[in-house]
mmCIF file of C-alpha atoms in Angstrom:
data_model
loop_
_atom_site.group_PDB
_atom_site.id
_atom_site.type_symbol
_atom_site.label_atom_id
_atom_site.label_comp_id
_atom_site.label_asym_id
_atom_site.label_seq_id
_atom_site.Cartn_x
_atom_site.Cartn_y
_atom_site.Cartn_z
ATOM 1 C CA UNK A 1 46.646 -25.398 6.165
ATOM 2 C CA UNK A 2 48.657 -22.345 7.221
ATOM 3 C CA UNK A 3 47.829 -21.188 10.748
ATOM 4 C CA UNK A 4 48.330 -17.623 11.955
ATOM 5 C CA UNK A 5 50.134 -17.837 15.296
ATOM 6 C CA UNK A 6 51.917 -15.196 17.364
ATOM 7 C CA UNK A 7 55.375 -13.994 16.453
ATOM 8 C CA UNK A 8 56.648 -15.015 19.867
ATOM 9 C CA UNK A 9 56.527 -18.645 18.773
ATOM 10 C CA UNK A 10 59.444 -17.890 16.491
ATOM 11 C CA UNK A 11 61.804 -17.514 19.403
ATOM 12 C CA UNK A 12 60.897 -20.676 21.306
ATOM 13 C CA UNK A 13 64.208 -22.421 21.930
ATOM 14 C CA UNK A 14 62.961 -26.000 21.965
ATOM 15 C CA UNK A 15 65.455 -27.472 19.544
ATOM 16 C CA UNK A 16 68.283 -29.668 20.787
ATOM 17 C CA UNK A 17 71.894 -29.472 19.557
ATOM 18 C CA UNK A 18 71.977 -29.053 15.761
ATOM 19 C CA UNK A 19 68.589 -27.344 15.617
ATOM 20 C CA UNK A 20 68.984 -25.121 18.688
ATOM 21 C CA UNK A 21 69.437 -21.869 16.780
ATOM 22 C CA UNK A 22 66.832 -22.483 14.102
ATOM 23 C CA UNK A 23 63.237 -21.220 14.359
ATOM 24 C CA UNK A 24 60.381 -23.678 14.680
ATOM 25 C CA UNK A 25 58.217 -21.472 12.513
ATOM 26 C CA UNK A 26 58.681 -18.979 9.712
ATOM 27 C CA UNK A 27 56.631 -16.451 7.780
ATOM 28 C CA UNK A 28 55.289 -17.558 4.426
ATOM 29 C CA UNK A 29 54.666 -15.107 1.586
ATOM 30 C CA UNK A 30 51.222 -14.211 2.924
ATOM 31 C CA UNK A 31 52.545 -13.275 6.359
ATOM 32 C CA UNK A 32 51.257 -16.397 8.086
ATOM 33 C CA UNK A 33 53.499 -18.708 10.071
ATOM 34 C CA UNK A 34 54.204 -22.307 9.224
ATOM 35 C CA UNK A 35 56.228 -25.152 10.688
ATOM 36 C CA UNK A 36 59.827 -25.176 9.500
ATOM 37 C CA UNK A 37 61.925 -28.226 8.672
ATOM 38 C CA UNK A 38 63.797 -27.628 11.929
ATOM 39 C CA UNK A 39 60.538 -27.518 13.857
ATOM 40 C CA UNK A 40 59.298 -30.684 12.191
ATOM 41 C CA UNK A 41 62.616 -32.409 12.909
ATOM 42 C CA UNK A 42 62.402 -31.439 16.563
ATOM 43 C CA UNK A 43 58.873 -32.775 16.946
ATOM 44 C CA UNK A 44 59.686 -35.936 14.981
ATOM 45 C CA UNK A 45 62.344 -36.862 17.528
ATOM 46 C CA UNK A 46 59.772 -37.474 20.243
ATOM 47 C CA UNK A 47 57.830 -40.416 18.715
ATOM 48 C CA UNK A 48 61.002 -41.711 17.038
ATOM 49 C CA UNK A 49 62.511 -41.996 20.488
ATOM 50 C CA UNK A 50 59.699 -44.159 21.830
ATOM 51 C CA UNK A 51 57.914 -45.972 18.991
ATOM 52 C CA UNK A 52 60.154 -49.006 19.489
ATOM 53 C CA UNK A 53 60.632 -48.530 23.236
ATOM 54 C CA UNK A 54 58.638 -51.257 24.957
ATOM 55 C CA UNK A 55 58.820 -50.018 28.549
ATOM 56 C CA UNK A 56 57.461 -48.261 30.526
ATOM 57 C CA UNK A 57 54.104 -49.471 29.222
ATOM 58 C CA UNK A 58 50.504 -49.079 30.381
ATOM 59 C CA UNK A 59 48.190 -51.792 29.107
ATOM 60 C CA UNK A 60 44.428 -51.689 29.083
ATOM 61 C CA UNK A 61 43.746 -55.226 27.951
ATOM 62 C CA UNK A 62 41.597 -57.734 29.796
ATOM 63 C CA UNK A 63 43.572 -60.890 30.538
ATOM 64 C CA UNK A 64 41.086 -63.544 29.485
ATOM 65 C CA UNK A 65 43.682 -66.241 30.048
ATOM 66 C CA UNK A 66 47.389 -66.619 30.762
ATOM 67 C CA UNK A 67 48.383 -66.169 27.102
ATOM 68 C CA UNK A 68 48.251 -62.400 27.583
ATOM 69 C CA UNK A 69 50.487 -62.448 30.640
ATOM 70 C CA UNK A 70 53.476 -61.608 28.495
ATOM 71 C CA UNK A 71 55.368 -58.632 27.125
ATOM 72 C CA UNK A 72 53.034 -56.165 25.345
ATOM 73 C CA UNK A 73 55.081 -56.519 22.158
ATOM 74 C CA UNK A 74 53.819 -60.088 21.841
ATOM 75 C CA UNK A 75 50.211 -58.971 21.384
ATOM 76 C CA UNK A 76 50.909 -55.430 20.081
ATOM 77 C CA UNK A 77 53.738 -56.065 17.598
ATOM 78 C CA UNK A 78 52.932 -52.901 15.612
ATOM 79 C CA UNK A 79 51.972 -50.470 18.379
ATOM 80 C CA UNK A 80 53.911 -51.507 21.470
ATOM 81 C CA UNK A 81 55.937 -48.337 22.072
ATOM 82 C CA UNK A 82 55.306 -44.854 23.458
ATOM 83 C CA UNK A 83 53.801 -45.979 26.776
ATOM 84 C CA UNK A 84 50.378 -47.115 25.513
ATOM 85 C CA UNK A 85 48.649 -48.346 22.385
ATOM 86 C CA UNK A 86 46.897 -45.160 21.333
ATOM 87 C CA UNK A 87 49.982 -42.967 21.824
ATOM 88 C CA UNK A 88 51.936 -45.332 19.618
ATOM 89 C CA UNK A 89 49.241 -45.143 16.939
ATOM 90 C CA UNK A 90 49.100 -41.366 16.790
ATOM 91 C CA UNK A 91 52.890 -41.198 16.970
ATOM 92 C CA UNK A 92 52.944 -43.250 13.751
ATOM 93 C CA UNK A 93 50.291 -40.930 12.282
ATOM 94 C CA UNK A 94 52.391 -37.882 13.119
ATOM 95 C CA UNK A 95 55.507 -39.257 11.451
ATOM 96 C CA UNK A 96 53.603 -40.019 8.258
ATOM 97 C CA UNK A 97 52.114 -36.515 8.292
ATOM 98 C CA UNK A 98 55.580 -34.979 8.657
ATOM 99 C CA UNK A 99 57.080 -37.144 5.907
ATOM 100 C CA UNK A 100 54.336 -35.995 3.565
ATOM 101 C CA UNK A 101 54.824 -32.347 4.497
ATOM 102 C CA UNK A 102 58.646 -32.138 4.617
ATOM 103 C CA UNK A 103 60.648 -33.962 1.975
ATOM 104 C CA UNK A 104 63.861 -32.552 3.485
ATOM 105 C CA UNK A 105 63.190 -33.905 6.964
ATOM 106 C CA UNK A 106 66.589 -35.073 8.284
ATOM 107 C CA UNK A 107 65.059 -38.187 9.856
ATOM 108 C CA UNK A 108 63.344 -39.173 6.606
ATOM 109 C CA UNK A 109 65.093 -42.518 6.237
ATOM 110 C CA UNK A 110 64.886 -43.388 9.930
ATOM 111 C CA UNK A 111 61.152 -42.743 9.906
ATOM 112 C CA UNK A 112 60.614 -44.825 6.780
ATOM 113 C CA UNK A 113 62.639 -47.689 8.237
ATOM 114 C CA UNK A 114 60.790 -47.746 11.546
ATOM 115 C CA UNK A 115 57.376 -47.464 9.890
ATOM 116 C CA UNK A 116 58.287 -50.393 7.640
ATOM 117 C CA UNK A 117 59.463 -52.454 10.599
ATOM 118 C CA UNK A 118 56.343 -51.819 12.672
ATOM 119 C CA UNK A 119 53.505 -51.724 10.154
ATOM 120 C CA UNK A 120 53.957 -55.092 8.481
ATOM 121 C CA UNK A 121 50.989 -57.146 7.334
ATOM 122 C CA UNK A 122 51.893 -59.863 9.843
ATOM 123 C CA UNK A 123 52.022 -57.391 12.724
ATOM 124 C CA UNK A 124 48.631 -55.928 11.830
ATOM 125 C CA UNK A 125 47.137 -59.420 11.683
ATOM 126 C CA UNK A 126 48.451 -60.033 15.196
ATOM 127 C CA UNK A 127 46.954 -56.733 16.347
ATOM 128 C CA UNK A 128 43.586 -57.783 14.920
ATOM 129 C CA UNK A 129 43.529 -60.936 16.994
ATOM 130 C CA UNK A 130 43.348 -59.042 20.277
ATOM 131 C CA UNK A 131 40.388 -56.989 19.071
ATOM 132 C CA UNK A 132 38.664 -60.199 17.996
ATOM 133 C CA UNK A 133 38.923 -61.527 21.534
ATOM 134 C CA UNK A 134 35.491 -61.314 23.216
ATOM 135 C CA UNK A 135 36.826 -59.633 26.349
ATOM 136 C CA UNK A 136 38.788 -57.038 24.353
ATOM 137 C CA UNK A 137 36.405 -56.025 21.579
ATOM 138 C CA UNK A 138 36.080 -52.640 23.257
ATOM 139 C CA UNK A 139 39.799 -52.162 23.877
ATOM 140 C CA UNK A 140 40.865 -48.612 22.907
ATOM 141 C CA UNK A 141 37.309 -47.608 22.102
ATOM 142 C CA UNK A 142 36.900 -44.688 21.231
ATOM 143 C CA UNK A 143 40.202 -42.862 21.153
ATOM 144 C CA UNK A 144 42.537 -45.564 19.844
ATOM 145 C CA UNK A 145 40.078 -46.721 17.175
ATOM 146 C CA UNK A 146 39.758 -43.164 15.908
ATOM 147 C CA UNK A 147 43.497 -42.495 15.730
ATOM 148 C CA UNK A 148 44.002 -45.755 13.832
ATOM 149 C CA UNK A 149 41.461 -44.583 11.262
ATOM 150 C CA UNK A 150 43.292 -41.245 11.071
ATOM 151 C CA UNK A 151 46.595 -43.055 10.542
ATOM 152 C CA UNK A 152 45.052 -45.056 7.720
ATOM 153 C CA UNK A 153 43.656 -41.874 6.168
ATOM 154 C CA UNK A 154 47.167 -40.402 6.234
ATOM 155 C CA UNK A 155 48.663 -43.491 4.591
ATOM 156 C CA UNK A 156 45.989 -43.671 1.899
ATOM 157 C CA UNK A 157 46.579 -40.041 0.897
ATOM 158 C CA UNK A 158 50.380 -40.423 0.785
ATOM 159 C CA UNK A 159 51.551 -40.537 -2.824
ATOM 160 C CA UNK A 160 54.522 -42.784 -2.159
ATOM 161 C CA UNK A 161 55.148 -46.507 -2.761
ATOM 162 C CA UNK A 162 55.798 -47.026 0.955
ATOM 163 C CA UNK A 163 52.526 -45.317 1.787
ATOM 164 C CA UNK A 164 50.637 -47.623 -0.553
ATOM 165 C CA UNK A 165 52.332 -50.686 0.921
ATOM 166 C CA UNK A 166 51.659 -49.679 4.526
ATOM 167 C CA UNK A 167 48.076 -48.662 3.751
ATOM 168 C CA UNK A 168 47.437 -52.121 2.327
ATOM 169 C CA UNK A 169 48.875 -53.632 5.494
ATOM 170 C CA UNK A 170 46.816 -51.476 7.870
ATOM 171 C CA UNK A 171 43.510 -51.563 5.959
ATOM 172 C CA UNK A 172 42.187 -54.798 7.549
ATOM 173 C CA UNK A 173 42.398 -53.250 11.016
ATOM 174 C CA UNK A 174 40.827 -50.000 9.772
ATOM 175 C CA UNK A 175 37.974 -51.973 8.227
ATOM 176 C CA UNK A 176 37.538 -53.880 11.480
ATOM 177 C CA UNK A 177 37.277 -50.630 13.424
ATOM 178 C CA UNK A 178 34.855 -49.108 10.919
ATOM 179 C CA UNK A 179 32.494 -52.039 11.398
ATOM 180 C CA UNK A 180 32.985 -51.961 15.163
ATOM 181 C CA UNK A 181 32.185 -48.236 15.205
ATOM 182 C CA UNK A 182 28.950 -48.757 13.258
ATOM 183 C CA UNK A 183 27.872 -51.511 15.634
ATOM 184 C CA UNK A 184 28.825 -49.507 18.727
ATOM 185 C CA UNK A 185 26.983 -46.363 17.611
ATOM 186 C CA UNK A 186 23.846 -48.371 16.901
ATOM 187 C CA UNK A 187 23.800 -49.458 20.560
ATOM 188 C CA UNK A 188 25.050 -46.296 22.295
ATOM 189 C CA UNK A 189 22.146 -44.645 24.105
ATOM 190 C CA UNK A 190 23.798 -41.466 25.404
ATOM 191 C CA UNK A 191 26.708 -39.223 24.353
ATOM 192 C CA UNK A 192 30.019 -39.453 26.186
ATOM 193 C CA UNK A 193 30.870 -35.904 27.272
ATOM 194 C CA UNK A 194 34.236 -36.191 29.007
ATOM 195 C CA UNK A 195 37.590 -34.485 28.609
ATOM 196 C CA UNK A 196 39.655 -37.628 28.147
ATOM 197 C CA UNK A 197 39.995 -40.634 25.831
ATOM 198 C CA UNK A 198 36.359 -41.683 25.571
ATOM 199 C CA UNK A 199 35.083 -38.289 24.410
ATOM 200 C CA UNK A 200 32.632 -39.234 21.683
ATOM 201 C CA UNK A 201 32.725 -36.023 19.641
ATOM 202 C CA UNK A 202 36.503 -36.141 19.178
ATOM 203 C CA UNK A 203 36.380 -39.764 18.134
ATOM 204 C CA UNK A 204 33.587 -39.097 15.673
ATOM 205 C CA UNK A 205 35.429 -36.202 14.016
ATOM 206 C CA UNK A 206 38.515 -38.374 13.359
ATOM 207 C CA UNK A 207 36.374 -41.267 12.170
ATOM 208 C CA UNK A 208 34.325 -38.927 9.958
ATOM 209 C CA UNK A 209 37.414 -37.553 8.232
ATOM 210 C CA UNK A 210 38.554 -41.117 7.485
ATOM 211 C CA UNK A 211 35.120 -42.163 6.243
ATOM 212 C CA UNK A 212 34.842 -39.087 4.029
ATOM 213 C CA UNK A 213 38.279 -39.719 2.502
ATOM 214 C CA UNK A 214 37.716 -43.396 1.726
ATOM 215 C CA UNK A 215 34.010 -42.969 0.836
ATOM 216 C CA UNK A 216 32.931 -45.299 3.644
ATOM 217 C CA UNK A 217 29.282 -44.280 3.355
ATOM 218 C CA UNK A 218 28.078 -46.769 5.969
ATOM 219 C CA UNK A 219 30.387 -45.263 8.584
ATOM 220 C CA UNK A 220 29.464 -41.719 7.538
ATOM 221 C CA UNK A 221 25.779 -42.530 7.892
ATOM 222 C CA UNK A 222 26.290 -44.017 11.341
ATOM 223 C CA UNK A 223 28.285 -40.983 12.495
ATOM 224 C CA UNK A 224 25.821 -38.477 11.053
ATOM 225 C CA UNK A 225 22.891 -40.223 12.707
ATOM 226 C CA UNK A 226 24.670 -40.432 16.070
ATOM 227 C CA UNK A 227 25.858 -36.808 15.984
ATOM 228 C CA UNK A 228 22.394 -35.590 15.049
ATOM 229 C CA UNK A 229 20.749 -37.713 17.732
ATOM 230 C CA UNK A 230 23.143 -36.669 20.482
ATOM 231 C CA UNK A 231 24.080 -33.084 19.638
ATOM 232 C CA UNK A 232 21.696 -31.353 17.214
ATOM 233 C CA UNK A 233 19.393 -30.032 19.942
ATOM 234 C CA UNK A 234 22.204 -28.942 22.297
ATOM 235 C CA UNK A 235 22.275 -25.354 23.534
ATOM 236 C CA UNK A 236 24.313 -23.330 26.041
ATOM 237 C CA UNK A 237 27.217 -25.705 26.589
ATOM 238 C CA UNK A 238 28.523 -25.103 30.152
ATOM 239 C CA UNK A 239 31.962 -23.876 29.122
ATOM 240 C CA UNK A 240 32.524 -22.370 32.572
ATOM 241 C CA UNK A 241 32.720 -25.929 33.921
ATOM 242 C CA UNK A 242 35.854 -26.526 31.887
ATOM 243 C CA UNK A 243 38.526 -27.588 32.293
ATOM 244 C CA UNK A 244 38.488 -30.632 34.486
ATOM 245 C CA UNK A 245 41.776 -31.357 36.220
ATOM 246 C CA UNK A 246 42.681 -34.257 33.907
ATOM 247 C CA UNK A 247 41.216 -32.921 30.630
ATOM 248 C CA UNK A 248 43.104 -32.991 27.356
ATOM 249 C CA UNK A 249 39.969 -32.481 25.269
ATOM 250 C CA UNK A 250 37.270 -29.831 25.610
ATOM 251 C CA UNK A 251 33.792 -31.408 25.605
ATOM 252 C CA UNK A 252 32.215 -28.154 24.383
ATOM 253 C CA UNK A 253 34.759 -27.356 21.680
ATOM 254 C CA UNK A 254 35.117 -30.900 20.359
ATOM 255 C CA UNK A 255 31.367 -31.052 19.835
ATOM 256 C CA UNK A 256 31.357 -27.683 18.082
ATOM 257 C CA UNK A 257 34.259 -28.742 15.852
ATOM 258 C CA UNK A 258 32.493 -31.973 14.948
ATOM 259 C CA UNK A 259 29.193 -30.403 14.004
ATOM 260 C CA UNK A 260 30.448 -28.239 11.124
ATOM 261 C CA UNK A 261 31.224 -31.548 9.462
ATOM 262 C CA UNK A 262 27.674 -32.798 10.017
ATOM 263 C CA UNK A 263 25.367 -29.814 9.532
ATOM 264 C CA UNK A 264 24.817 -27.753 6.370
ATOM 265 C CA UNK A 265 26.696 -24.456 6.503
ATOM 266 C CA UNK A 266 23.744 -22.195 7.329
ATOM 267 C CA UNK A 267 22.386 -24.595 9.924
ATOM 268 C CA UNK A 268 25.780 -24.716 11.580
ATOM 269 C CA UNK A 269 25.861 -20.912 11.965
ATOM 270 C CA UNK A 270 22.602 -21.015 13.899
ATOM 271 C CA UNK A 271 23.533 -24.090 15.906
ATOM 272 C CA UNK A 272 26.994 -22.975 17.041
ATOM 273 C CA UNK A 273 25.774 -19.556 18.194
ATOM 274 C CA UNK A 274 23.110 -21.233 20.309
ATOM 275 C CA UNK A 275 25.566 -23.830 21.592
ATOM 276 C CA UNK A 276 28.403 -21.436 22.535
ATOM 277 C CA UNK A 277 26.820 -17.958 22.596
ATOM 278 C CA UNK A 278 29.660 -16.391 24.609
ATOM 279 C CA UNK A 279 32.157 -17.410 21.930
ATOM 280 C CA UNK A 280 30.593 -14.855 19.588
ATOM 281 C CA UNK A 281 30.734 -11.884 21.925
ATOM 282 C CA UNK A 282 33.232 -9.140 21.145
ATOM 283 C CA UNK A 283 36.569 -9.600 22.957
ATOM 284 C CA UNK A 284 35.448 -12.998 24.185
ATOM 285 C CA UNK A 285 37.555 -14.802 26.779
ATOM 286 C CA UNK A 286 35.267 -17.780 27.247
ATOM 287 C CA UNK A 287 38.222 -20.191 27.181
ATOM 288 C CA UNK A 288 41.351 -19.258 29.126
ATOM 289 C CA UNK A 289 44.659 -21.042 28.764
ATOM 290 C CA UNK A 290 44.838 -24.056 31.071
ATOM 291 C CA UNK A 291 47.683 -24.045 33.609
ATOM 292 C CA UNK A 292 49.996 -26.967 34.371
ATOM 293 C CA UNK A 293 51.995 -27.084 37.596
ATOM 294 C CA UNK A 294 53.644 -30.484 37.216
ATOM 295 C CA UNK A 295 54.843 -31.689 33.816
ATOM 296 C CA UNK A 296 56.082 -34.955 35.328
ATOM 297 C CA UNK A 297 52.585 -36.075 36.337
ATOM 298 C CA UNK A 298 51.008 -38.062 33.516
ATOM 299 C CA UNK A 299 47.497 -36.895 34.360
ATOM 300 C CA UNK A 300 48.181 -33.251 35.172
ATOM 301 C CA UNK A 301 50.179 -32.779 31.965
ATOM 302 C CA UNK A 302 46.977 -33.601 30.094
ATOM 303 C CA UNK A 303 46.148 -29.910 30.418
ATOM 304 C CA UNK A 304 48.960 -28.991 28.051
ATOM 305 C CA UNK A 305 47.309 -31.265 25.504
ATOM 306 C CA UNK A 306 44.051 -29.462 26.234
ATOM 307 C CA UNK A 307 45.600 -26.174 25.154
ATOM 308 C CA UNK A 308 46.647 -27.765 21.859
ATOM 309 C CA UNK A 309 43.308 -29.465 21.232
ATOM 310 C CA UNK A 310 41.417 -26.287 22.060
ATOM 311 C CA UNK A 311 43.543 -24.500 19.473
ATOM 312 C CA UNK A 312 42.656 -26.908 16.671
ATOM 313 C CA UNK A 313 38.959 -26.758 17.587
ATOM 314 C CA UNK A 314 38.951 -22.969 17.650
ATOM 315 C CA UNK A 315 40.697 -22.814 14.262
ATOM 316 C CA UNK A 316 38.078 -25.147 12.800
ATOM 317 C CA UNK A 317 35.182 -23.239 14.319
ATOM 318 C CA UNK A 318 36.590 -19.914 13.093
ATOM 319 C CA UNK A 319 36.973 -21.241 9.540
ATOM 320 C CA UNK A 320 33.358 -22.345 9.464
ATOM 321 C CA UNK A 321 31.748 -19.416 11.264
ATOM 322 C CA UNK A 322 30.724 -16.073 9.850
ATOM 323 C CA UNK A 323 31.100 -13.975 13.005
ATOM 324 C CA UNK A 324 33.857 -13.040 15.467
ATOM 325 C CA UNK A 325 36.556 -14.864 13.498
ATOM 326 C CA UNK A 326 39.472 -12.725 14.637
ATOM 327 C CA UNK A 327 38.644 -13.018 18.335
ATOM 328 C CA UNK A 328 38.265 -16.799 18.020
ATOM 329 C CA UNK A 329 41.545 -17.070 16.113
ATOM 330 C CA UNK A 330 43.303 -14.957 18.731
ATOM 331 C CA UNK A 331 42.056 -17.290 21.441
ATOM 332 C CA UNK A 332 43.368 -20.248 19.446
ATOM 333 C CA UNK A 333 46.736 -18.546 19.056
ATOM 334 C CA UNK A 334 46.973 -17.873 22.791
ATOM 335 C CA UNK A 335 46.416 -21.546 23.570
ATOM 336 C CA UNK A 336 48.943 -22.670 20.982
ATOM 337 C CA UNK A 337 51.541 -20.180 22.163
ATOM 338 C CA UNK A 338 51.152 -21.354 25.744
ATOM 339 C CA UNK A 339 51.432 -25.046 24.865
ATOM 340 C CA UNK A 340 54.214 -25.255 22.276
ATOM 341 C CA UNK A 341 57.160 -24.465 24.612
ATOM 342 C CA UNK A 342 56.155 -27.381 26.847
ATOM 343 C CA UNK A 343 55.723 -30.113 24.235
ATOM 344 C CA UNK A 344 59.297 -31.194 24.923
ATOM 345 C CA UNK A 345 59.229 -30.941 28.693
ATOM 346 C CA UNK A 346 62.053 -33.414 29.237
ATOM 347 C CA UNK A 347 59.721 -35.857 30.937
ATOM 348 C CA UNK A 348 58.263 -38.981 29.327
ATOM 349 C CA UNK A 349 54.842 -38.290 30.879
ATOM 350 C CA UNK A 350 54.198 -35.660 28.215
ATOM 351 C CA UNK A 351 56.798 -36.296 25.548
ATOM 352 C CA UNK A 352 55.402 -39.669 24.502
ATOM 353 C CA UNK A 353 52.239 -38.033 23.091
ATOM 354 C CA UNK A 354 52.166 -34.219 23.044
ATOM 355 C CA UNK A 355 54.087 -33.813 19.777
ATOM 356 C CA UNK A 356 51.234 -35.510 17.914
ATOM 357 C CA UNK A 357 48.797 -32.964 19.305
ATOM 358 C CA UNK A 358 51.104 -30.106 18.306
ATOM 359 C CA UNK A 359 51.426 -31.374 14.739
ATOM 360 C CA UNK A 360 47.690 -31.952 14.465
ATOM 361 C CA UNK A 361 46.988 -28.414 15.674
ATOM 362 C CA UNK A 362 49.452 -26.900 13.204
ATOM 363 C CA UNK A 363 48.650 -28.956 10.111
ATOM 364 C CA UNK A 364 44.927 -29.713 10.190
ATOM 365 C CA UNK A 365 43.484 -29.389 6.708
ATOM 366 C CA UNK A 366 41.117 -26.628 5.761
ATOM 367 C CA UNK A 367 38.097 -28.896 5.297
#
């Protein structure tokens, strides 16, 4: 999808050395802006730098016995880099997305080599073992599960022999997560409305897109039933309560961006206006750009991710709404413009994950 973003993004000087004088974005023949090869190359550097960097690392596993008191690479042989498991997963997703979008990407061969080294069948089998451990069945639920499904969706839709090979390798873990999701949703009594990793609506939208692509009707049914049960009657989301100090997801916007996938078109128009009525007022400013004072703090830098995730939600809502499109798009553009210059902050706290959010915001399909 081509996103309309402000002209000022063209002059962001984020590129190192060889790419320093090249624009991240350019006009296409319709006047919209799109990511350039130079911009893609810049963003690709960030996960390439860390996807095989084992430390620093933050683990979330439960040590059921001493066998897990070892280097993370021993139980995460595929996704041991980029500080934590989920950041490694969506870093892999991002690199596949960029390979598919930019055949002239200068790091093409490096990306292919590292993907091949990490996503082997043997490594995925090792990854599965941890999730089969009773104490760790819920590890990386919901966020990591959902990004793994998104990675598999990207591999399955990549018309390349390497994509087919890696998709075959990753599919057992994707199938395991699909079944785990169905079981979890059948037992979940209340929605999870937070601005961080366990946000249910964000997880469901990624899982839905995977299920729709692969025709996983059981997973689609489970998601539709859960979304309807938790969200269909919602009204007047308290947007003024956002953001929380550690948020990188908007509880209100993620829910609204999920529900156009679930509800019929006309029902969605009624629902979203009742859910976020202020979003459809002329010259709306319901969501203001979140401010970050310390890009070296791993929690506070979440707010830069919030600006990116708000942008992708607002683009999705605008595409599937019939009113106030331009004002909603402008709000999305403002968030994107504020966030992009800080994706490469020079500090690992943000650089190990923010590029994935930037690429997702700029390349989300027009579903």
